[in-house]
PDB file of C-alpha atoms in Angstrom:
ATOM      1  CA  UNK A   1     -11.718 -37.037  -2.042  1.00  0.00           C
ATOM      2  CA  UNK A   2     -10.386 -33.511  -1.053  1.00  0.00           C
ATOM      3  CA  UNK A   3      -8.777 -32.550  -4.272  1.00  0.00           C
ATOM      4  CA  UNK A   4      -8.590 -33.031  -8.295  1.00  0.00           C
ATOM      5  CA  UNK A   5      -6.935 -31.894 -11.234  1.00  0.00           C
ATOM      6  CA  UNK A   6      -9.922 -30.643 -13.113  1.00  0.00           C
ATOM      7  CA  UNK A   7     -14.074 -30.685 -12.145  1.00  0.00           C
ATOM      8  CA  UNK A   8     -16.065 -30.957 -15.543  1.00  0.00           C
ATOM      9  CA  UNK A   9     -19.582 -32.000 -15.129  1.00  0.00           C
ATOM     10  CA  UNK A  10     -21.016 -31.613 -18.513  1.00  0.00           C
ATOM     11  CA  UNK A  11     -24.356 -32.647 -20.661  1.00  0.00           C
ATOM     12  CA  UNK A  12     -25.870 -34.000 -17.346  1.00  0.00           C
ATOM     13  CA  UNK A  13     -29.496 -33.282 -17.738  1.00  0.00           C
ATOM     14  CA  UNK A  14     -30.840 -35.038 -14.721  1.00  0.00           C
ATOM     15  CA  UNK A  15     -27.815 -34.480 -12.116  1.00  0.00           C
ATOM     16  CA  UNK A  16     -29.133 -33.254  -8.801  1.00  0.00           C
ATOM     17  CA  UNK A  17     -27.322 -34.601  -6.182  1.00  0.00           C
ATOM     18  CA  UNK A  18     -23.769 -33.398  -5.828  1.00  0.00           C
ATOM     19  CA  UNK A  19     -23.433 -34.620  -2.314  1.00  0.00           C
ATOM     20  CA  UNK A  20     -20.547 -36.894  -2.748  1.00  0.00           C
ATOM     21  CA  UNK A  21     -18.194 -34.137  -3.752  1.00  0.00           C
ATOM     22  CA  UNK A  22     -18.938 -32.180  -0.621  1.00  0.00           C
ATOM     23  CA  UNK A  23     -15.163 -32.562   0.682  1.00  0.00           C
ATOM     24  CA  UNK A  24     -13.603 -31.058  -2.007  1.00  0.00           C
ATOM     25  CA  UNK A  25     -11.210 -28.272  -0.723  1.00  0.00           C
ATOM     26  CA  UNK A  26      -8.697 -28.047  -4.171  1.00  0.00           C
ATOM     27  CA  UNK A  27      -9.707 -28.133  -7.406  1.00  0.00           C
ATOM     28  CA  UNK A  28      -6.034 -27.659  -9.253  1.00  0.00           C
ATOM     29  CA  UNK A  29      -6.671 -26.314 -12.721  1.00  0.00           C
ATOM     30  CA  UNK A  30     -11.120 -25.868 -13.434  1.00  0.00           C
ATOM     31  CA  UNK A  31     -14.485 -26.062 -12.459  1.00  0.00           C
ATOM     32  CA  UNK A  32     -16.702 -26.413 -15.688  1.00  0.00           C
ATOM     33  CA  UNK A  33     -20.239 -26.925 -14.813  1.00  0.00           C
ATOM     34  CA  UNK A  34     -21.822 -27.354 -18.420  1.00  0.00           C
ATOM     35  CA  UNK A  35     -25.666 -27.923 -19.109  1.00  0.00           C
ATOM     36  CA  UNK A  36     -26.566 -29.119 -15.594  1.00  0.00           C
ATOM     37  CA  UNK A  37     -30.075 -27.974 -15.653  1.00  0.00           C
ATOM     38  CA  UNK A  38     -31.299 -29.965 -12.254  1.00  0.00           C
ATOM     39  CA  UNK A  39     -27.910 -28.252  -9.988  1.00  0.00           C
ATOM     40  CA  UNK A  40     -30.241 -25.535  -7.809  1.00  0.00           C
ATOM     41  CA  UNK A  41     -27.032 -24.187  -6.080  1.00  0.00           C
ATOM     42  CA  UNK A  42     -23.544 -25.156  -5.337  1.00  0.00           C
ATOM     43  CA  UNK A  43     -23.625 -26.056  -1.620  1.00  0.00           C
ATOM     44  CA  UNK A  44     -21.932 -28.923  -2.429  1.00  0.00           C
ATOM     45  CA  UNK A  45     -18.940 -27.032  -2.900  1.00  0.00           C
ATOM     46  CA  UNK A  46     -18.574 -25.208   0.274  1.00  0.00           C
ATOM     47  CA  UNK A  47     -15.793 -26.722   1.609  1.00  0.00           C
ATOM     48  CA  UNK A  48     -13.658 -25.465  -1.549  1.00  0.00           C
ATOM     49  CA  UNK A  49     -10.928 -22.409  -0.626  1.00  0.00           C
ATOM     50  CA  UNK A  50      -9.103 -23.362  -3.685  1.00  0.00           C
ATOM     51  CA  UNK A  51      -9.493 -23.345  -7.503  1.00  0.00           C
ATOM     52  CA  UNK A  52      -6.192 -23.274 -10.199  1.00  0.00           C
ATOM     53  CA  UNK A  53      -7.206 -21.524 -13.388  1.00  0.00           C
ATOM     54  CA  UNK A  54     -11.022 -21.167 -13.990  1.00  0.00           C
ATOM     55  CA  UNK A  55     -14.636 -21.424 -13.209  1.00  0.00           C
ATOM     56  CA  UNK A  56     -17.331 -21.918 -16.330  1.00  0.00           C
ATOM     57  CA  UNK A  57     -20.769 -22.299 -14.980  1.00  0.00           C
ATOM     58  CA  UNK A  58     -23.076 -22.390 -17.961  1.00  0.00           C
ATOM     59  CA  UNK A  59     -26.333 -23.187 -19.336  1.00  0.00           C
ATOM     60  CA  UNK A  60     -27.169 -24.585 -16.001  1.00  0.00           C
ATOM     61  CA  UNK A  61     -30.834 -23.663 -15.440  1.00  0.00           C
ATOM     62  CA  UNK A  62     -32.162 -24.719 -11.984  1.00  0.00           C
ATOM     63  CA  UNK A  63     -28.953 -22.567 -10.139  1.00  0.00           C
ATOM     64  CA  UNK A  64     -30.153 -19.792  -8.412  1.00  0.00           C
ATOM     65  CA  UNK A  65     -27.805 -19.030  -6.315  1.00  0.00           C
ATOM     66  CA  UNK A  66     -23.552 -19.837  -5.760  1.00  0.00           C
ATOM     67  CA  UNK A  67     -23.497 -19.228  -2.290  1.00  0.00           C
ATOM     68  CA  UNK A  68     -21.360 -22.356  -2.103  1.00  0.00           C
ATOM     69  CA  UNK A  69     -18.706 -21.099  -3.426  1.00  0.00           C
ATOM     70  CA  UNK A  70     -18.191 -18.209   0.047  1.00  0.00           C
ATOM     71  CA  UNK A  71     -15.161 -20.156   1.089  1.00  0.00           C
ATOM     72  CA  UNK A  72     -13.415 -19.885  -2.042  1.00  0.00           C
ATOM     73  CA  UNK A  73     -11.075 -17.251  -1.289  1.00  0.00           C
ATOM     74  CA  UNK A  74      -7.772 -18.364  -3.890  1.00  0.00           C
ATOM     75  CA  UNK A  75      -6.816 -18.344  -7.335  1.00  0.00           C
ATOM     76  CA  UNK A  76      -3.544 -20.760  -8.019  1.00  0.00           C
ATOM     77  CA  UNK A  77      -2.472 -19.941 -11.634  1.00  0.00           C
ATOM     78  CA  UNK A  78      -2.100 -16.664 -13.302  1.00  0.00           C
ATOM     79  CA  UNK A  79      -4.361 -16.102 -16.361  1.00  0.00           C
ATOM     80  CA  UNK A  80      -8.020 -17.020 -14.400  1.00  0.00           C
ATOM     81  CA  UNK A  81     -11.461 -16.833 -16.310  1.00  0.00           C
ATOM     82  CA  UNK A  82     -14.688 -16.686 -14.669  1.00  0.00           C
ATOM     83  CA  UNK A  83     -17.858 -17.181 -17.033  1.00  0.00           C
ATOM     84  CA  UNK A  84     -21.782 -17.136 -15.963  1.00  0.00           C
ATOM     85  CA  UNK A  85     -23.843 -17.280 -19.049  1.00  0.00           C
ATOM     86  CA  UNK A  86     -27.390 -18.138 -19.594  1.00  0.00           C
ATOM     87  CA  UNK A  87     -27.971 -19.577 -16.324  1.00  0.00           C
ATOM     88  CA  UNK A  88     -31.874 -17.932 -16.245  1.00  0.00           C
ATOM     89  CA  UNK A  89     -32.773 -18.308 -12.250  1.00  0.00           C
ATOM     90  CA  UNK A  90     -29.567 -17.491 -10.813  1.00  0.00           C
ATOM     91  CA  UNK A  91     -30.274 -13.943  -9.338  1.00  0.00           C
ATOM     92  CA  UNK A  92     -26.456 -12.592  -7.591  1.00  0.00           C
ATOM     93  CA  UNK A  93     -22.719 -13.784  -7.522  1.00  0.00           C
ATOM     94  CA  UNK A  94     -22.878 -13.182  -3.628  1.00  0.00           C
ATOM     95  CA  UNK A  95     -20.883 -16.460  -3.444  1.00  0.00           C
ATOM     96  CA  UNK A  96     -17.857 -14.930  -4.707  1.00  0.00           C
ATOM     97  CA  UNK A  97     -17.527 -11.884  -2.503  1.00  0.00           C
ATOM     98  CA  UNK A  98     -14.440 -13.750   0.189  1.00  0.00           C
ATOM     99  CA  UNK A  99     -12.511 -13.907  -3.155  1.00  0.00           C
ATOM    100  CA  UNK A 100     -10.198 -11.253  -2.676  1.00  0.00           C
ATOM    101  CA  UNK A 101      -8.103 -11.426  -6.194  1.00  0.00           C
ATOM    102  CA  UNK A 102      -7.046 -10.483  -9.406  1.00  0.00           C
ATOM    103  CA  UNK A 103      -8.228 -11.952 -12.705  1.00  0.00           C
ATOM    104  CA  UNK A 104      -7.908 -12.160 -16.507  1.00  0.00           C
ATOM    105  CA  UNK A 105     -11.461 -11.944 -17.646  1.00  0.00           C
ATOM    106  CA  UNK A 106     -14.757 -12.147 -16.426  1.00  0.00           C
ATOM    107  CA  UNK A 107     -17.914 -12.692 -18.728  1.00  0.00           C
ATOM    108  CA  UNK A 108     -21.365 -12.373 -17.756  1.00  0.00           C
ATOM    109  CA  UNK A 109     -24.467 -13.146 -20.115  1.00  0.00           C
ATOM    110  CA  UNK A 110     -27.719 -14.418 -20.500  1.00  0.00           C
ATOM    111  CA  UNK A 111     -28.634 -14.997 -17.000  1.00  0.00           C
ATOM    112  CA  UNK A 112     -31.825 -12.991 -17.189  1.00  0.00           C
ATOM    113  CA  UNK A 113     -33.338 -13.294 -13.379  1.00  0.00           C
ATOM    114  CA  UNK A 114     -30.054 -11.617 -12.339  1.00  0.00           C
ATOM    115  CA  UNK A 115     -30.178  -8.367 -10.064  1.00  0.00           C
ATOM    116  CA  UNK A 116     -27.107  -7.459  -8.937  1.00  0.00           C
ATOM    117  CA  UNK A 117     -22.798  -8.686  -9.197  1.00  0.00           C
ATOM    118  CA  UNK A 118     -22.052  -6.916  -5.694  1.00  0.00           C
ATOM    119  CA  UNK A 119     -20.255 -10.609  -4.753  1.00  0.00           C
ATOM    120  CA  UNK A 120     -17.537  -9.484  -7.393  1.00  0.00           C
ATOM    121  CA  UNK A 121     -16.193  -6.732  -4.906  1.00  0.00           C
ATOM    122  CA  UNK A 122     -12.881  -7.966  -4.151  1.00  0.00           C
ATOM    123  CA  UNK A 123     -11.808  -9.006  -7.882  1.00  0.00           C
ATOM    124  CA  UNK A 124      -9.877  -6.941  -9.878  1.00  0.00           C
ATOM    125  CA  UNK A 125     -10.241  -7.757 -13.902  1.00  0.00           C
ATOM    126  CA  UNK A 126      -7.261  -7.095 -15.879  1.00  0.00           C
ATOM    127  CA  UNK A 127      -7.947  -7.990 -19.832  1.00  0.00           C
ATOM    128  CA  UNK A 128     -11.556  -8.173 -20.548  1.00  0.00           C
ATOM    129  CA  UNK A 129     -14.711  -7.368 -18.863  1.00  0.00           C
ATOM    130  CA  UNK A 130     -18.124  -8.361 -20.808  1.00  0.00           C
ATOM    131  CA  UNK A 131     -21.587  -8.024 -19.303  1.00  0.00           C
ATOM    132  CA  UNK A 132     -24.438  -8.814 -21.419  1.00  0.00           C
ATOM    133  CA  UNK A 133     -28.074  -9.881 -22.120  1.00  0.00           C
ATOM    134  CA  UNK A 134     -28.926  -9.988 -18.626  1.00  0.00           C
ATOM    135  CA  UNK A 135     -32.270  -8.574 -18.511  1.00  0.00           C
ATOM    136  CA  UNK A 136     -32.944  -7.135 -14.684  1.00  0.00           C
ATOM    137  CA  UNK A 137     -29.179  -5.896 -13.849  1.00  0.00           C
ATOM    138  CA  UNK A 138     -29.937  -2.330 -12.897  1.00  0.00           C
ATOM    139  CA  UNK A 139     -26.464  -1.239 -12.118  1.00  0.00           C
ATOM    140  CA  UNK A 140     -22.784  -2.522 -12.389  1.00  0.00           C
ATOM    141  CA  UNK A 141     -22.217  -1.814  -8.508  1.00  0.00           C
ATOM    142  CA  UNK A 142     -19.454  -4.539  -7.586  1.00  0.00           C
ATOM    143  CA  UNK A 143     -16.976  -3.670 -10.590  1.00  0.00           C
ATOM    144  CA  UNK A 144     -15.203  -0.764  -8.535  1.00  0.00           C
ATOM    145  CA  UNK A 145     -12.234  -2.778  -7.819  1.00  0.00           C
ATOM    146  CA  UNK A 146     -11.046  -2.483 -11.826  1.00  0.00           C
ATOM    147  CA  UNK A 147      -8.663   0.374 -12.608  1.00  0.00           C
ATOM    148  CA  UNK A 148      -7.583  -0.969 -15.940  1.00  0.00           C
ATOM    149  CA  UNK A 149      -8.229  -3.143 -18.728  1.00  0.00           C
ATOM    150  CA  UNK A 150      -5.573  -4.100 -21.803  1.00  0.00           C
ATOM    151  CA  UNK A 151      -8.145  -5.144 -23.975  1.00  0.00           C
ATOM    152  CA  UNK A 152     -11.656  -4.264 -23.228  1.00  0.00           C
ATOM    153  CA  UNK A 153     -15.307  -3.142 -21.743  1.00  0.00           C
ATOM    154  CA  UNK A 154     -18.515  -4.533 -23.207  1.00  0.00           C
ATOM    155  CA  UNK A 155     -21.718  -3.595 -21.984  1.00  0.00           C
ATOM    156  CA  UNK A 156     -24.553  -4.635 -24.439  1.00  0.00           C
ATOM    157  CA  UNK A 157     -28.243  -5.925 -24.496  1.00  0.00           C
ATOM    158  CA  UNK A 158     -28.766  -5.354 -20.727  1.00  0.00           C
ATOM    159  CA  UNK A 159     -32.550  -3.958 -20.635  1.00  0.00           C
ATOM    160  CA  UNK A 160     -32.727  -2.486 -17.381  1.00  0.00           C
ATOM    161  CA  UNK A 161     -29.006  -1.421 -16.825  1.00  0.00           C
ATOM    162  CA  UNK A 162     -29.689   2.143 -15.655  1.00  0.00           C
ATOM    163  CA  UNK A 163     -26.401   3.582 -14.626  1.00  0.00           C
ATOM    164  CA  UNK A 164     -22.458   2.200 -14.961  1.00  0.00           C
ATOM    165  CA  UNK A 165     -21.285   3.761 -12.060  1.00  0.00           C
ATOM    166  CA  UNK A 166     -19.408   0.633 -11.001  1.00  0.00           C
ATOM    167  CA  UNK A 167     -17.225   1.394 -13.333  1.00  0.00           C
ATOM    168  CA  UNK A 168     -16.187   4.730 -12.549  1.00  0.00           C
ATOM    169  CA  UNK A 169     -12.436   3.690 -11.393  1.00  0.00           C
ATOM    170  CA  UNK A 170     -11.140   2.379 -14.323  1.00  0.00           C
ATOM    171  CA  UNK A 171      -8.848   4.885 -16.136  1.00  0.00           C
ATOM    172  CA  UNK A 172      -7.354   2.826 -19.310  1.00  0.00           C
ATOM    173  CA  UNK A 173      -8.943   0.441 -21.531  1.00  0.00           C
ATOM    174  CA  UNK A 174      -8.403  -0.057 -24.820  1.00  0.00           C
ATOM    175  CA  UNK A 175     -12.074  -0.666 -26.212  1.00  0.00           C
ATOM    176  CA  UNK A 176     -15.481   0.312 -25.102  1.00  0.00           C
ATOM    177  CA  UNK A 177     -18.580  -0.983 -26.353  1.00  0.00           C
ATOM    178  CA  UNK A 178     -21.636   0.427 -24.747  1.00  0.00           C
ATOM    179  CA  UNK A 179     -24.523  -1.374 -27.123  1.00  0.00           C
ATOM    180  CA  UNK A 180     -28.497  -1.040 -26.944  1.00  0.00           C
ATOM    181  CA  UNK A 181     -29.066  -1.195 -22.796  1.00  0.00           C
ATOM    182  CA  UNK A 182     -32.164   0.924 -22.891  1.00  0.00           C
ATOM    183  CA  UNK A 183     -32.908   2.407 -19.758  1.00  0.00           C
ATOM    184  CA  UNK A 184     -29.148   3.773 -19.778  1.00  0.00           C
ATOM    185  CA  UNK A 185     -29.511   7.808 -19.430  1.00  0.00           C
ATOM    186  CA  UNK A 186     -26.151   8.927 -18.889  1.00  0.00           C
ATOM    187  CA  UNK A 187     -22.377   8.033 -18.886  1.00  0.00           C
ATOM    188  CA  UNK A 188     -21.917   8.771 -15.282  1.00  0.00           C
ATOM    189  CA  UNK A 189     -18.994   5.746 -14.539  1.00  0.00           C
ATOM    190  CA  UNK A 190     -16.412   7.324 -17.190  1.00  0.00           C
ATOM    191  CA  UNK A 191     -15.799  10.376 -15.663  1.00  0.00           C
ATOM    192  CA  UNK A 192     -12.470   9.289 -15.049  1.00  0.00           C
ATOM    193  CA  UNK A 193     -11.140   7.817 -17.940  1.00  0.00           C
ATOM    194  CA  UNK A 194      -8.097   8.926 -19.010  1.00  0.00           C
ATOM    195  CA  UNK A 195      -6.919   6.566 -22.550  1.00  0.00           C
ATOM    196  CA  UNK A 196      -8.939   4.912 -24.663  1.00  0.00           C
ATOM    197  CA  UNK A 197      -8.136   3.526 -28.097  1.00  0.00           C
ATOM    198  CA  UNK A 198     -12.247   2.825 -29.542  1.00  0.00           C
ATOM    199  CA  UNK A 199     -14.965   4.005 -27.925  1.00  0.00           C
ATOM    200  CA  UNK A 200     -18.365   2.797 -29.494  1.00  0.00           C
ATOM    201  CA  UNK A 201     -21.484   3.929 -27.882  1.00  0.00           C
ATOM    202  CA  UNK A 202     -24.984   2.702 -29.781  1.00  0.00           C
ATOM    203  CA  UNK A 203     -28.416   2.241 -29.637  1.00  0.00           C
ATOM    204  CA  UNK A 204     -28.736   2.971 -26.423  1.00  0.00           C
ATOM    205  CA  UNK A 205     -32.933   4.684 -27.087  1.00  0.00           C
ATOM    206  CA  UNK A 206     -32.742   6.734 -23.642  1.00  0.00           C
ATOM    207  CA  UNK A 207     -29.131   7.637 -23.181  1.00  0.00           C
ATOM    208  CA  UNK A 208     -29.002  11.294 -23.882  1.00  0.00           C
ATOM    209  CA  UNK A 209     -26.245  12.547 -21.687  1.00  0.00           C
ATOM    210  CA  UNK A 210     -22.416  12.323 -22.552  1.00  0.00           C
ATOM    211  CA  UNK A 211     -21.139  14.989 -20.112  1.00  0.00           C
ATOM    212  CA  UNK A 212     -19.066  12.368 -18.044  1.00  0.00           C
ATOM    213  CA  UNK A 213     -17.117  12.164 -21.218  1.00  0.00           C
ATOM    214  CA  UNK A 214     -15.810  15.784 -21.217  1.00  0.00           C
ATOM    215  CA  UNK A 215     -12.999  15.789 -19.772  1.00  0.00           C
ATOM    216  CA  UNK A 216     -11.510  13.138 -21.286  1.00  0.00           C
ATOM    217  CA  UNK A 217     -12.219  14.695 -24.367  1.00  0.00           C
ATOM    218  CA  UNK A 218     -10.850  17.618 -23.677  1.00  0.00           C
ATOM    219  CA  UNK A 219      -7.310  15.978 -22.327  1.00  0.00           C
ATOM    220  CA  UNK A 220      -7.268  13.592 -25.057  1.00  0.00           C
ATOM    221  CA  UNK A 221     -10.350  11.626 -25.916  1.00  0.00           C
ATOM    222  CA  UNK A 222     -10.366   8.293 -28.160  1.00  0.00           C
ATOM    223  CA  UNK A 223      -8.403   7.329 -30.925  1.00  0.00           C
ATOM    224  CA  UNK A 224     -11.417   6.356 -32.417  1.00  0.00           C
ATOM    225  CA  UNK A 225     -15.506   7.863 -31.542  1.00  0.00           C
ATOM    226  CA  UNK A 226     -18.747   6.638 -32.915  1.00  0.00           C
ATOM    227  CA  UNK A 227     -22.184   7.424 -31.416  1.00  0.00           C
ATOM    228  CA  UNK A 228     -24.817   6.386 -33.312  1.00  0.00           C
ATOM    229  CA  UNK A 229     -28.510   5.731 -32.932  1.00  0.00           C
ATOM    230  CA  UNK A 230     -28.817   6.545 -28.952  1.00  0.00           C
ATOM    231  CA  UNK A 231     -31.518   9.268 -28.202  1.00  0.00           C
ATOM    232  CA  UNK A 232     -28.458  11.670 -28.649  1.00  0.00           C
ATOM    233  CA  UNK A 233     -25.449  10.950 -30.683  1.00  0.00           C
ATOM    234  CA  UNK A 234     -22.989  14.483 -29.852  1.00  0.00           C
ATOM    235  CA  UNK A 235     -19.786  14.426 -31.793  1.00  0.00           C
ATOM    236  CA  UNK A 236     -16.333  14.795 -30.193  1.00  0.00           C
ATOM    237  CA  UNK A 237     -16.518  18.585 -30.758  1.00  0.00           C
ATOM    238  CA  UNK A 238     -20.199  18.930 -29.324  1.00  0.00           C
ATOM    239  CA  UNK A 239     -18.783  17.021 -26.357  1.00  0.00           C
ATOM    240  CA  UNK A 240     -15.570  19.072 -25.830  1.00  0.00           C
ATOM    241  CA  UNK A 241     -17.729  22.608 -26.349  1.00  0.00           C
ATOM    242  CA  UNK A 242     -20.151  21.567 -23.547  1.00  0.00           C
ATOM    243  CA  UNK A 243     -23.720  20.720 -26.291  1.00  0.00           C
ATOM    244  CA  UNK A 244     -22.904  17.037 -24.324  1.00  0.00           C
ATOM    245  CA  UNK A 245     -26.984  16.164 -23.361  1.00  0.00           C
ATOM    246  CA  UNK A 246     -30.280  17.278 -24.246  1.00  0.00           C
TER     247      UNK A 246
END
């Protein structure tokens, strides 16, 4: 079997062995791996180049690693999702970095041994970008292909998340949320944002520098500012007169 409509292995609490799938090269529409906690990695997919709308790997507990998915290098349909939540040994997306496209949404939470989304390199995100709860990301590096987003950027609950420079080329989105990540200091990653409709930045307890923000603020800033309970919470007019960090 080289190809199928849709992959959905869900509720399978004592799948290991994937083996029999190993020719798989098209998968036409998703891949859905749903509460698979024996799966340790996806190596049974590495003959796959091709995948139609979406990839869901979730609640899958033994995966450490996708490094099976390297050969996957094409998306088939136009609105693609790609979703990795609270799979809690799975420690990069290095798997992903041959996929050289452009997709709808990406959402990343709960997957608290991971260090680093480097693999994401070659994807461009379009709508919605949400990275949260994962407890050792230090830094966003791998999110520097993303220039815009219609709808929006959500960046909450990631403990160790100490800088968002990855994000530093996107110009327009729509919404920001930038919620309690704790060893955040600064902004640095929005110096070159340029329109913004809501721009929420809270309880962040170490983040005391909004400089990056300046010049956006002085061009044009948000439609709509908070800043509330971070170590410092300047207001539009503290950011724009240069009183932008302690």
């Amino acid at each position: 079997m080289i190809s199928v409509n849709d992959l959905i292995l869900s509720t399978n609490e004592q799948l290991n062995d994937l083996s029999g799938l190993s020719q798989l090269i098209t998968v036409e529409n998703r891949i859905i791996l749903f509460s698979c906690a024996q799966i340790p990695n996806l190596d049974w997919l590495s003959n796959l180049t091709t995948l139609g709308s979406s990839l869901n790997v979730e609640y899958c507990y033994s995966l450490t690693n996708i490094d099976g998915l390297s050969n996957l290098s094409n998306f088939t349909q136009e609105i693609l999702f790609l979703v990795f939540t609270y799979n809690t040994l799975l420690e990069n997306l290095n798997g992903l970095q041959n996929l050289n496209t452009q997709i709808y949404s990406l959402d990343i939470g709960y997957n608290s041994s991971l260090t680093n989304i480097e693999g994401l390199g070659n994807i461009n995100i379009t709508n919605t970008l949400k990275i949260y709860d994962n407890s050792v990301l230090e830094n966003l590096n791998g999110l520097e292909k993303i220039t815009s987003l219609s709808n929006g950027l959500f960046i909450n609950d990631n403990n160790a998340l100490n800088n968002i420079q990855g994000v530093n080329n996107i110009t327009n989105v729509q919404e920001i949320n930038i919620y309690r990540n704790n060893s955040l200091q600064n902004l640095e990653g929005l110096n070159n944002l340029q329109s913004n409709r809501e721009l929420d930045i809270s309880g962040n307890s170490q983040l005391t520098d909004f400089c990056s923000l300046k010049n956006f603020f002085t061009t044009s800033g948000p439609t709509v500012y908070y800043a509330g309970y971070n170590a410092y919470n300047p207001t539009e007019q503290d950011i724009i007169d240069g009183n932008c960090s302690l």
